[in-house]
Amino acid sequence: GIAVDLATATASPPPWLTAAYPEILPVTIDGTTLYPGSRQSWCPSSPIFRDAARALVTQLAQRYHQHPALAMWHVSNEYACHNLPCYCDTCAAAFRVWLQRRYGSLDRLNHAWGTAFWSQRYTDFEQILPPRTTPTFHNPTQVLDFKRFGSDTLLQHFLGEKEILADLSPGVPVTTNFMSMTGFRHLDYHQWAPHQDIVSTDHYLVNTLGHPGPELSFQADVTRGLAGGAPWLLMEHSTSAVNWQPVNPAKALGQTILDSFTHVAHGADTIGFFQWRQSRAGAEKWHSALVPHAGADSARFREVARLGEIAAALGEVKGSRVEASVAILYDFQAQWAWSGPAMPSADVDYPEIAQLTHRLLRERGITCDVIHPSAELSAYAVVIVPTLYLVTDDDAASIRAAAERGAQVLVTYVSGLVDENDHVRLGGYPGAFTDLLGVRVEEFNPLLPGDSVALTRGTGARWSEFATATDAEVLISYAAGPVAGSPALTRRRVGSGTAWYAGTRFDDDTWREILADLVGAAGIRPAAQVPAGVEAVRRRSGERSWLFLLNHTDEPQQVPASGHDLISGQPYAGVVALEPGAVAVLREE
């Protein structure tokens, strides 16, 4: 009675393969070979490894394609977790082939990379190398293209295995587990997602993050965006401690259930864990599991069993979709470009404002879709564009069209500055959005870590600008410092909608108020009026809807809501009482 998602076993080569073919081993930026003894000890460009992987997949598919337990294929595991980027000679040759396909000619490549600077002009493709260790800053577009190349190369690995499975095991869905976690930045999952029969991901709470719970919700929404709003599969998370952080505290009892159903609230239809039985040996022996070292006679296993009971009661939610009227635009390639060499401020991290905005709206009971800038925006009353450093002309036009149709569009600093080649858009910042916003920035004035600047309302950090409102209403200005008098927050009518611009990292309270004004102008209502620390998300299927209420606090909470709780079986009329750490899933009438 057990269904199996069978992995292809191609994530880590056995010692005999690397001993026979040491040239498949990956190489770091400074030329150090990464030897076997852990996992993923293979070069993403190696044809030897690719052929061996395809041979293994062929054997698996031929043997198991008709097995009654086979429900899905799981290709490899956590692509790029350890072996990307690789800078070996094999990757160098493959990179040159990739560049020839992308640009077609050296003239186009030289233009895209701006090689006239620092005497970098190439006269032969054979002269081009990966961005290995250099005397000083790398060419930024070369670095960006190498990231694109790495993501594309591993995608070809996935597609090579998927092709075999589709041929020998037709009708069985195929997936690979993404890593929707803030610290993982190697792959452009927006390009990978269309090739998945079911989008799946791994997510682990990172204790060093300032807000690990809200980060879970944010990354779940990232995954739902990758799935195009459809339900998705949580391939891995942990029942308790992981093994890979400097200190690995256990989860509080009850948090396994709360974390699991936070993912479900945000669109997961399947809850998966690593690992089933906690290992006795190996590098992950201290990673928690469904069956811990203590065995079934343990509080943790009893919580796992309770999770199974609750999951069984929620079957009717399967297939429904999350309801959201706010879009946060998020692009892995913009993140790559902003993290390149010689940038204005290393203190500005690409995901920060996206996650802060998501967290503050979550506090208000407002759900967000986190989607690519090229996604269809017509369904959203609010579109938020946080630090979208790199943007194409087409995507910038789509964002403008959203405002013209009636959306409230909010663009933040470090947005619209460069095109897809990482070339600065001339004529004043924010480049692609200057005319839309009615703001022209002549120069940046990034703030030093720990510094802040007084505003006419609240304070700013990280960033300030010498700016002029050319055709916009100024709502907040800088009150002190070198840029005193410059606008920090503006608003401009555009068609039937409004375009807002935020030129600094506002303090949390001020940003919370700005977001309240934004969603208020759009007429967006929360899924529920929730107290601090309670999360509310609605899933809907046709005329049926389910309200998820998740108490992330250590205190009892009450939420005004009505419906039949699928977990407790209790009807609520008017007020739902939530114990500390509790979850309610209300079938709404």
Coordinates of C-alpha atoms in Angstrom, one line a residue, residues 181-185 188 190 215 218-219 222 226 327-335 349-355 369-374 384-388:
M181 CA 15.7 28.6 0.7
T182 CA 17.1 32.1 1.1
G183 CA 20.8 31.1 1.1
F184 CA 20.6 28.9 -2.1
R185 CA 21.3 31.1 -5.2
D188 CA 17.2 30.0 -12.0
H190 CA 11.9 30.1 -13.2
E215 CA 11.0 33.1 5.7
F218 CA 7.9 33.5 1.9
Q219 CA 9.8 30.6 0.3
V222 CA 8.2 31.4 -4.0
L226 CA 7.2 28.6 -9.6
A327 CA 2.2 40.1 -6.3
I328 CA 5.8 40.5 -5.2
L329 CA 8.2 40.2 -8.2
Y330 CA 11.2 38.1 -7.7
D331 CA 13.9 37.1 -10.2
F332 CA 17.0 34.9 -9.6
Q333 CA 18.9 36.6 -12.5
A334 CA 18.4 40.0 -10.9
Q335 CA 19.7 38.6 -7.7
D349 CA 21.0 42.1 -0.1
Y350 CA 18.6 41.3 -3.0
P351 CA 16.0 39.3 -1.0
E352 CA 15.8 41.6 2.0
I353 CA 13.0 44.0 0.9
A354 CA 11.0 41.3 -0.7
Q355 CA 11.0 39.2 2.5
D369 CA 2.1 35.6 -4.7
V370 CA 5.9 35.7 -5.3
I371 CA 6.3 35.5 -9.1
H372 CA 8.7 36.3 -11.9
P373 CA 8.5 39.8 -13.5
S374 CA 7.4 38.2 -16.8
I384 CA 5.5 45.2 -5.6
V385 CA 8.9 45.5 -7.4
P386 CA 11.6 45.2 -4.7
T387 CA 15.3 45.8 -5.7
L388 CA 14.7 44.5 -9.2

